[in-house]
Short mmCIF file of C-alpha atoms in Angstrom, two decimals:
data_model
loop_
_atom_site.label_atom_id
_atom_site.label_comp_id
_atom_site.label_asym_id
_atom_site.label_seq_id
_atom_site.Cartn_x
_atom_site.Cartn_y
_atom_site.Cartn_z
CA UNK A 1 0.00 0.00 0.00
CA UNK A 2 2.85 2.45 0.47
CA UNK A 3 3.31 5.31 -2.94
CA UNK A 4 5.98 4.24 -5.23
CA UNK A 5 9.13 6.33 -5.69
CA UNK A 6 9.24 9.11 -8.73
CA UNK A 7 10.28 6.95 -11.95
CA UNK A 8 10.42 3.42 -9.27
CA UNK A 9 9.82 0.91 -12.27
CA UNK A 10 6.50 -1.53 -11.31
CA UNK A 11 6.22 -4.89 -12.92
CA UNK A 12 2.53 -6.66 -13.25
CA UNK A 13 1.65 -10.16 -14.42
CA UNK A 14 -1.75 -11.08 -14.88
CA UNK A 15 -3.43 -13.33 -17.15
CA UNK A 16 -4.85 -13.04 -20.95
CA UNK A 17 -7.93 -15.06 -21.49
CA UNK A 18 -9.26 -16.40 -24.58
CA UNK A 19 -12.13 -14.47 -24.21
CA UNK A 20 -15.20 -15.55 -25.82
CA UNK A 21 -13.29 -17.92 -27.88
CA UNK A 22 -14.03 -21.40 -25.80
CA UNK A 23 -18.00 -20.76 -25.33
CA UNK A 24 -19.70 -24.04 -26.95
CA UNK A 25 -16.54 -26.40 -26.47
CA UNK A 26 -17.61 -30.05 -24.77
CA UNK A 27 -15.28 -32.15 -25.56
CA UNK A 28 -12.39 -32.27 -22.93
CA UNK A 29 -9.34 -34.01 -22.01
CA UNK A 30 -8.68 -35.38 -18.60
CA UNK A 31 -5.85 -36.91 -16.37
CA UNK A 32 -7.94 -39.04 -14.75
CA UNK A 33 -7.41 -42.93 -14.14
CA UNK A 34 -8.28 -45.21 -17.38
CA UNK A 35 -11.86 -46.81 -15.96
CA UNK A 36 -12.69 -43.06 -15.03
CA UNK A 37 -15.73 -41.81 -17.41
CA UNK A 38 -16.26 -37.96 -17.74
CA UNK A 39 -19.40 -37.06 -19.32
CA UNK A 40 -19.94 -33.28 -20.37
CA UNK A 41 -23.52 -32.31 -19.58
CA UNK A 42 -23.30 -28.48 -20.68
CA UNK A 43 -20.94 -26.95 -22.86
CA UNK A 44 -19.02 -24.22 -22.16
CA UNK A 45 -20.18 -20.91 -21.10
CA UNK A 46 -19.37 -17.65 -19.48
CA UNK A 47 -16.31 -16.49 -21.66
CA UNK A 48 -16.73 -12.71 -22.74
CA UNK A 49 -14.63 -10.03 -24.33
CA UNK A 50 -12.39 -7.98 -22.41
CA UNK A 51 -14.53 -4.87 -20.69
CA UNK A 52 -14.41 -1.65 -22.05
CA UNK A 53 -12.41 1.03 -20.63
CA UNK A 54 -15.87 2.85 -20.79
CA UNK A 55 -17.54 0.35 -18.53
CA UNK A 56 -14.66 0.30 -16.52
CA UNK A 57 -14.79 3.83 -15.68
CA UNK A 58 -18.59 3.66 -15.01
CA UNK A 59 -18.97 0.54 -13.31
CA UNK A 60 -15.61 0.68 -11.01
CA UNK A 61 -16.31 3.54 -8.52
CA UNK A 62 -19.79 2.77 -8.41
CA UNK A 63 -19.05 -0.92 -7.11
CA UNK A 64 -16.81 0.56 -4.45
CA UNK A 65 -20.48 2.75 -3.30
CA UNK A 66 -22.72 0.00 -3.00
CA UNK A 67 -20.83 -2.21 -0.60
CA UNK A 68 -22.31 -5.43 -1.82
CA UNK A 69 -25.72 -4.32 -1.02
CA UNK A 70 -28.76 -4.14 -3.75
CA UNK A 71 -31.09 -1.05 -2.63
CA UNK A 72 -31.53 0.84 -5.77
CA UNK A 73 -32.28 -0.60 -9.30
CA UNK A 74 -28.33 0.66 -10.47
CA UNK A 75 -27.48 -1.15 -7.56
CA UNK A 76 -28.59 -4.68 -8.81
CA UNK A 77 -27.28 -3.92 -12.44
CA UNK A 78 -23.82 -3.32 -10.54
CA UNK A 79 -23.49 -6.04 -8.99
CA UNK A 80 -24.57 -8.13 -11.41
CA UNK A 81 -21.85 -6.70 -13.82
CA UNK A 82 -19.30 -6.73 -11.24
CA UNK A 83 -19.77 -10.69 -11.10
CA UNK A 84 -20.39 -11.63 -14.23
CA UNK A 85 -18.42 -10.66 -16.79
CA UNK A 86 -20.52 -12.81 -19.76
CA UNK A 87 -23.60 -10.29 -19.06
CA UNK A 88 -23.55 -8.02 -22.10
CA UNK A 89 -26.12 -6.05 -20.61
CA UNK A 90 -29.18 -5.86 -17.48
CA UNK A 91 -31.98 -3.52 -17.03
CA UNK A 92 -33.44 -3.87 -13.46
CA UNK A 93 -37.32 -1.76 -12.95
CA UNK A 94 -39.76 -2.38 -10.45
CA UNK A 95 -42.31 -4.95 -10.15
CA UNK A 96 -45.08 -2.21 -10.39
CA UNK A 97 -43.69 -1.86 -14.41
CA UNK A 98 -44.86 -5.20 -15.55
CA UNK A 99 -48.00 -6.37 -17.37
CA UNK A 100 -49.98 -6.99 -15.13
CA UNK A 101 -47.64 -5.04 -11.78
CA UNK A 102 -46.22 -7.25 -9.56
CA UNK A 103 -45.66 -5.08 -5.84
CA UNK A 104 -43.19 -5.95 -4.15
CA UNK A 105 -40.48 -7.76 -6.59
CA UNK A 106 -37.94 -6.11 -8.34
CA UNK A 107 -37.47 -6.99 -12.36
CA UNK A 108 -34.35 -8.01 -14.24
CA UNK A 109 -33.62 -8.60 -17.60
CA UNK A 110 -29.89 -10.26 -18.67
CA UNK A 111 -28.17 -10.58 -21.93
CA UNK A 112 -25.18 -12.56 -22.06
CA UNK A 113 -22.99 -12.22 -24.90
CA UNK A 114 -23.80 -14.39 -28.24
CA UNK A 115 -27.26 -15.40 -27.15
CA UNK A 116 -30.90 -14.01 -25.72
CA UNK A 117 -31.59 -17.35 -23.94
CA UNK A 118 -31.16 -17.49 -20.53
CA UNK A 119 -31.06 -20.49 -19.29
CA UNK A 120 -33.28 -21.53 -15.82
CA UNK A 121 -29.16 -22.59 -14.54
CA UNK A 122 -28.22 -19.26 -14.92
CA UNK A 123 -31.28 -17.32 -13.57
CA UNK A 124 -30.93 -19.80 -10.43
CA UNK A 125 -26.97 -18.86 -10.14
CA UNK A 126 -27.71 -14.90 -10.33
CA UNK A 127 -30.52 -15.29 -7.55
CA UNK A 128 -28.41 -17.07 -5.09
CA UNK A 129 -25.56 -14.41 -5.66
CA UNK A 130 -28.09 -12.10 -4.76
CA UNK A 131 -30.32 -13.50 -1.98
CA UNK A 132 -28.05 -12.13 1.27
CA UNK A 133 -27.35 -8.71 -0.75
CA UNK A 134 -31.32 -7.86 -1.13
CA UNK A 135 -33.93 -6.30 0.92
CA UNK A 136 -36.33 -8.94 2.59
CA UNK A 137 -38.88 -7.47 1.41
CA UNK A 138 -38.00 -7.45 -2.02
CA UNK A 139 -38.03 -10.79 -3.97
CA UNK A 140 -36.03 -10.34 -7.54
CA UNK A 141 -37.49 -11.95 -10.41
CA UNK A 142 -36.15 -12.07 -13.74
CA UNK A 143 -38.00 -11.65 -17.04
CA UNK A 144 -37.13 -12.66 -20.64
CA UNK A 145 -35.76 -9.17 -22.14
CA UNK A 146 -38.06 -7.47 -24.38
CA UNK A 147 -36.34 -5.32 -28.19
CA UNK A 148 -37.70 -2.63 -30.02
CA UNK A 149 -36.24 -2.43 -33.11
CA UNK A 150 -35.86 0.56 -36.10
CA UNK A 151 -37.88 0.72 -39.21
CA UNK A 152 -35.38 3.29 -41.44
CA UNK A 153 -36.03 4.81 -44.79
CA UNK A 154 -32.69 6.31 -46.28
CA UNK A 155 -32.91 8.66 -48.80
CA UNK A 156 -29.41 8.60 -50.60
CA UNK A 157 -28.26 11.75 -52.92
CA UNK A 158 -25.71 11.45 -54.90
CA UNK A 159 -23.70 12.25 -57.73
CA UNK A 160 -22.48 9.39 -60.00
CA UNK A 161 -19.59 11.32 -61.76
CA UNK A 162 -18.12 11.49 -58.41
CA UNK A 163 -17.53 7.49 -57.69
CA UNK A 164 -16.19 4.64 -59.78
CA UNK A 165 -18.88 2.28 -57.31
CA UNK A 166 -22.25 1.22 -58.21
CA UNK A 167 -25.18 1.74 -56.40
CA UNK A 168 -25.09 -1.56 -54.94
CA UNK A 169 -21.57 -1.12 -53.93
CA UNK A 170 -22.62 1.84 -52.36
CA UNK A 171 -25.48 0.54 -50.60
CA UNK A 172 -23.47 -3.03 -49.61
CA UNK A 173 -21.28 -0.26 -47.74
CA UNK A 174 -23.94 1.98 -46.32
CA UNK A 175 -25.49 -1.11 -44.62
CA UNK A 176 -22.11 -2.00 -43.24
CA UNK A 177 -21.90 1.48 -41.56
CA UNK A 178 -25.16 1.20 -39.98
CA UNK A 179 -24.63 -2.54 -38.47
CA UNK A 180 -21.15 -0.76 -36.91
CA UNK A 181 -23.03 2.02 -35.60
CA UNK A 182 -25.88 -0.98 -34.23
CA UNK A 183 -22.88 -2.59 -32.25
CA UNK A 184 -21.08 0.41 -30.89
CA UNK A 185 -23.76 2.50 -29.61
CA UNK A 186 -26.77 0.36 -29.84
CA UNK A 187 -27.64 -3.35 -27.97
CA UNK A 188 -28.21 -2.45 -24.62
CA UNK A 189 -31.08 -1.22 -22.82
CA UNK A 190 -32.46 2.25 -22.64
CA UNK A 191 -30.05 3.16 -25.52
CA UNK A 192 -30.45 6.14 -27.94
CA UNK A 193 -30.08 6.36 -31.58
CA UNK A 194 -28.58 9.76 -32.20
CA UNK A 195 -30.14 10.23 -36.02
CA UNK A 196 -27.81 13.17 -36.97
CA UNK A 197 -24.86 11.14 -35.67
CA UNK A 198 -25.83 7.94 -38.56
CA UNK A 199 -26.61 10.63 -40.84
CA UNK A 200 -23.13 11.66 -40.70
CA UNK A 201 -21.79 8.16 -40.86
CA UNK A 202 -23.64 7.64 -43.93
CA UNK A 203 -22.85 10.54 -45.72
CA UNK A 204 -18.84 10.01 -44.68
CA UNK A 205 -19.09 6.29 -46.68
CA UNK A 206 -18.42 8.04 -49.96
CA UNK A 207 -17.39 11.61 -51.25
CA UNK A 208 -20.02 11.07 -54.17
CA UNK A 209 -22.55 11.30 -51.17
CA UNK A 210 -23.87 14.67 -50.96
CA UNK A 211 -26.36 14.16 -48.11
CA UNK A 212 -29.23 11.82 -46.89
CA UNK A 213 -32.35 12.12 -45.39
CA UNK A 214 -34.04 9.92 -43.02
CA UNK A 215 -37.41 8.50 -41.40
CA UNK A 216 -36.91 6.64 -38.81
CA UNK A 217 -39.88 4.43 -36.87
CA UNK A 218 -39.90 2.34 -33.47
CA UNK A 219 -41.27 -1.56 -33.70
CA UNK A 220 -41.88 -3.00 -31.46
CA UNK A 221 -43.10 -6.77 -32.28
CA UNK A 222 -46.57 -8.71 -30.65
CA UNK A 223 -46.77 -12.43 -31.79
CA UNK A 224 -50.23 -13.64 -30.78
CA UNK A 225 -51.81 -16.90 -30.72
CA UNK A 226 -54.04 -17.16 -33.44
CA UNK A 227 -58.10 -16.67 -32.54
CA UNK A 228 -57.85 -16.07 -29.41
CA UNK A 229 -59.22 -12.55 -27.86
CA UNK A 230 -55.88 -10.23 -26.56
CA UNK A 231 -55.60 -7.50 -24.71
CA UNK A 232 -51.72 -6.33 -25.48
CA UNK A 233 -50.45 -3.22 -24.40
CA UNK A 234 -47.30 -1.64 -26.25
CA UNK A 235 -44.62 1.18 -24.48
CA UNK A 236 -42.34 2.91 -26.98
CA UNK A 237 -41.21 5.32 -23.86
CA UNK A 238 -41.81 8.70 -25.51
CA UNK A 239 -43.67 11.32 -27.28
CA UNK A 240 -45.35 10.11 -30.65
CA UNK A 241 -45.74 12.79 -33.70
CA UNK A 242 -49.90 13.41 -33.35
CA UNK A 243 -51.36 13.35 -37.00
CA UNK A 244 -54.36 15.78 -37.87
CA UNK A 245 -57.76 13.70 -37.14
CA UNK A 246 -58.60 11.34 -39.91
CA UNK A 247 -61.44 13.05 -42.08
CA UNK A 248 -63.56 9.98 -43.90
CA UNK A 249 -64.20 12.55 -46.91
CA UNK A 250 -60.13 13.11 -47.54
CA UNK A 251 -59.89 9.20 -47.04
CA UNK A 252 -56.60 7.50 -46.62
CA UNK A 253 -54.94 8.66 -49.59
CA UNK A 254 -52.97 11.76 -47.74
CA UNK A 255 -53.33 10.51 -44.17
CA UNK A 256 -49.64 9.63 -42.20
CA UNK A 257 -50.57 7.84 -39.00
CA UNK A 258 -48.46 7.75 -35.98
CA UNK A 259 -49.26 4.11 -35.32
CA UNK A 260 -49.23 1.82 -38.05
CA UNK A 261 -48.74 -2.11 -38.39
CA UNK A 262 -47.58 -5.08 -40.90
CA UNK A 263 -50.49 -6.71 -42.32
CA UNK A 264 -52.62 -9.41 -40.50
CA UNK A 265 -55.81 -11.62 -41.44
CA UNK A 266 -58.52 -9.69 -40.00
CA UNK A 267 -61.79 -12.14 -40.08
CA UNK A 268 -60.61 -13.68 -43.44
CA UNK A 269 -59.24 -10.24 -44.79
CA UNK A 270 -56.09 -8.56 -45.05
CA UNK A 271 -55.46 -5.69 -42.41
CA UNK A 272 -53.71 -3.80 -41.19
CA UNK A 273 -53.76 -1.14 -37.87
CA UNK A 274 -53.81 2.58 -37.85
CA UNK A 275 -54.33 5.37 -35.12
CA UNK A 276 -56.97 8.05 -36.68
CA UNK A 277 -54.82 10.94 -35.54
CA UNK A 278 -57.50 11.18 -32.51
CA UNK A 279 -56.26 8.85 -29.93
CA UNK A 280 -58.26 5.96 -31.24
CA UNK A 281 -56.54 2.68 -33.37
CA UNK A 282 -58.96 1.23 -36.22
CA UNK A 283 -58.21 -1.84 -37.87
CA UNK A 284 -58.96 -0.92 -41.95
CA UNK A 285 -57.84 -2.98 -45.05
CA UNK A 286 -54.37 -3.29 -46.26
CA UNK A 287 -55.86 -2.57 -49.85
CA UNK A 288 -54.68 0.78 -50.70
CA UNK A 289 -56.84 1.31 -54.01
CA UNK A 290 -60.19 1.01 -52.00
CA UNK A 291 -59.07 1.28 -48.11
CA UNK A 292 -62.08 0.82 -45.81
CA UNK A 293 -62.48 0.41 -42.19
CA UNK A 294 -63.01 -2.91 -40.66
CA UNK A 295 -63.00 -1.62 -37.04
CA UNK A 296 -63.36 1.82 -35.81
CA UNK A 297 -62.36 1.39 -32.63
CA UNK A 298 -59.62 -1.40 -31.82
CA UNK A 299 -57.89 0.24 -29.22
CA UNK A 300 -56.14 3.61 -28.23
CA UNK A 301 -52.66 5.32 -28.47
CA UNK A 302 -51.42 8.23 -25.86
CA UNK A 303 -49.46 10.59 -28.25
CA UNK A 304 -47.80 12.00 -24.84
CA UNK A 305 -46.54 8.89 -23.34
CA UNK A 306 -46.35 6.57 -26.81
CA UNK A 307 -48.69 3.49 -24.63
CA UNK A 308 -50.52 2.06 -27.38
CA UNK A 309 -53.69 -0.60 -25.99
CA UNK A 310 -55.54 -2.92 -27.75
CA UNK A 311 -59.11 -4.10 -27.11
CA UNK A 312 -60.30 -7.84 -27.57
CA UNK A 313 -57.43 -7.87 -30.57
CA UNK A 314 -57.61 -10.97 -32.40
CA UNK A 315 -56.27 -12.43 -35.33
CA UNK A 316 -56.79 -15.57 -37.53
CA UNK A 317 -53.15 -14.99 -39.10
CA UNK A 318 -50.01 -13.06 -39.83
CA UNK A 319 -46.57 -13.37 -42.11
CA UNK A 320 -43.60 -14.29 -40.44
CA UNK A 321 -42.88 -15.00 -36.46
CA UNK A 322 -44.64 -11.46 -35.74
CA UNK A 323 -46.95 -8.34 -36.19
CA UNK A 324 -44.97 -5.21 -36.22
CA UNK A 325 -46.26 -2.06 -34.30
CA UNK A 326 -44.71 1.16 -36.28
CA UNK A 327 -44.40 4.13 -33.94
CA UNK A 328 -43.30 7.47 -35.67
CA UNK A 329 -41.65 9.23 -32.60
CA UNK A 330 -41.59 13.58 -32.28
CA UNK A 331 -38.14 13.60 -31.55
CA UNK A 332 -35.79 12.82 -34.10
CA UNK A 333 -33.48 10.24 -31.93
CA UNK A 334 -35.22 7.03 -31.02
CA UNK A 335 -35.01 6.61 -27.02
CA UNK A 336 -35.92 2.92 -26.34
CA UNK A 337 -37.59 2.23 -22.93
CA UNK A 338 -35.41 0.88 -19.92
CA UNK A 339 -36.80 -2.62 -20.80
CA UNK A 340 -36.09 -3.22 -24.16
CA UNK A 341 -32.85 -3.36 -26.06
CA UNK A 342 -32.63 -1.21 -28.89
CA UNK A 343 -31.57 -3.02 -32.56
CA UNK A 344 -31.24 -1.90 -36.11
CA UNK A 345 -31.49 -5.23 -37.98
CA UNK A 346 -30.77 -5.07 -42.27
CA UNK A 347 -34.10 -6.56 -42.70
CA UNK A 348 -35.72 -2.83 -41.99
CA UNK A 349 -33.30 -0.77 -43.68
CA UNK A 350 -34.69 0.42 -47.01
CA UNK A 351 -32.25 2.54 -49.06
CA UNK A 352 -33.11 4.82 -52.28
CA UNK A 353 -30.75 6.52 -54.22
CA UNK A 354 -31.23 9.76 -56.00
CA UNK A 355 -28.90 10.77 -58.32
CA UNK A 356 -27.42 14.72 -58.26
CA UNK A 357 -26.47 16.33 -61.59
CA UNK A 358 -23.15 18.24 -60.45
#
């Protein structure tokens, strides 16, 4: 503990892991005697890339303040992090949050690195780690973690005397930049896309690039079971963009909802859902020739808090594992709530290019 001398040279040896690199393995050797049998019953787990000096810098000092003892909701995500170092990333609310609230327990959701699954081993190690470090009053529970995901529309200008690539070249790139930007800033919970920030990254991908524009939407995905009456309720954690009122004589042609869906069977006919710029969500055909409304009143949508409810929902089918919920946000970042992990995925990037005579 004493200070070292001006220039006193310090040596320190400490060991380099392999990092993530043995996760999966199940096959080992052993030095045990020849009629001993070893049988591998999980495979490897737990190995993680080295922490960030960024983490480091939040996490350390705050582990020295909590003294091993989980009172607040940072406090739990602390400790947690402080233990184990495969848990990409934890978002710990109260009880009183859930669908329906449960007083009295305290929430967690885990991601360990490489997978979304965790396994009823794992949840069962973290609450024994935390059983003598938490209020008895307090019981901590922990919940699958939830995503909300980006719907982006890129509008690329650009001039093509400026670049010897194609547009697909150009987009192959473009796509790469944003999936960068998804692991460095995105991935955790309670992130925030900064739009002007990706806007810059995409314009930097190419000096043909003159600038970009784009609209950016919050999904958030509901996979019901088919047929049978629902009652779903969706957070997107801030403001929504309030549309003027729906006017049946204008029709649909002009109208720009702030809630909007994928399409769904709807009693035998394609649908889809659509706020009416009043607070109310109908449920009107996906046919966009002769759009009529199947039902005016499906559930609401608070433009000041972004809760969108639906009322005896029900469908009799849907494309893919999901229904996606489109929120158009007023702010121009995308803030995802505290429980959900916010992910740009390629599948809802759309890209146009518009060429620039210069």
């Amino acid at each position: 503990g004493m200070q070292p001398d001006p220039n006193e040279k310090i040596q320190i040896e400490y060991r380099v892991c392999n990092e993530d690199s043995s996760n999966g393995a199940s096959k080992f050797a052993t030095s045990f005697k020849p009629n001993t049998r070893v049988e591998t019953i999980q495979a490897a787990s737990g190995g993680a890339k080295k922490e960030t000096i960024e983490s480091i810098r939040f996490f350390a000092p705050r582990s020295i303040q909590i003294q091993e003892r989980a009172v607040t909701a940072r406090d739990y995500e602390i400790l947690l992090k402080q233990k184990y170092n495969e848990i990409q990333a934890v978002s710990v609310y109260g009880g009183e949050d859930l669908e329906p609230p449960q007083f009295g327990k305290v929430a967690i959701s885990v991601v360990l690195e490489g997978t979304n699954d965790l396994s009823e081993s794992k949840k069962n190690d973290f609450k024994r780690y935390l059983i003598d470090k938490t209020p008895l009053t307090i019981e901590p529970i922990f919940v699958s973690p939830e995503f909300m995901y980006v719907d982006a529309l890129i509008n690329v200008y650009y001039s093509y005397k400026q670049t010897n690539r194609t547009e697909s070249e150009l987009e192959n790139l473009i796509r790469k930049v944003i999936s960068d930007y998804d692991s460095a800033n995105l991935n955790i919970f309670g992130a925030t896309l900064r739009t002007s920030k990706l806007m810059a990254n995409v314009d930097d991908v190419d000096d043909a690039i003159l600038s970009n524009s784009m609209e950016l939407r919050a999904i958030i995905e509901y996979s019901p079971p088919l047929l049978l009456i629902q009652n779903p309720t969706f957070k997107f954690g801030s403001p929504l963009i309030k549309p003027y009122p729906f006017v049946n004589t204008t029709g649909f042609v002009d109208f720009k909802p702030s809630i909007s869906s994928s399409v769904f069977s709807y009693n035998g006919v394609c649908a889809l859902l659509q706020d009416n710029g009043s607070g109310i969500i109908q449920i009107i055909t996906s046919d966009t020739i002769n759009t009529r409304i199947l039902n005016a009143n499906a559930g609401t949508v608070d433009y000041s808090t972004g809760v969108v409810r639906l009322v005896n929902f029900a469908t009799d089918g849907y494309g893919g594992p999901a229904i996606k919920i489109f929120a158009r946000k007023k702010e121009a970042d995308i803030i995802s709530p505290k429980n959900r992990l916010l992910q740009i995925r390629d599948e809802d990037i759309r890209i146009v290019f518009n060429e620039v005579s210069s």
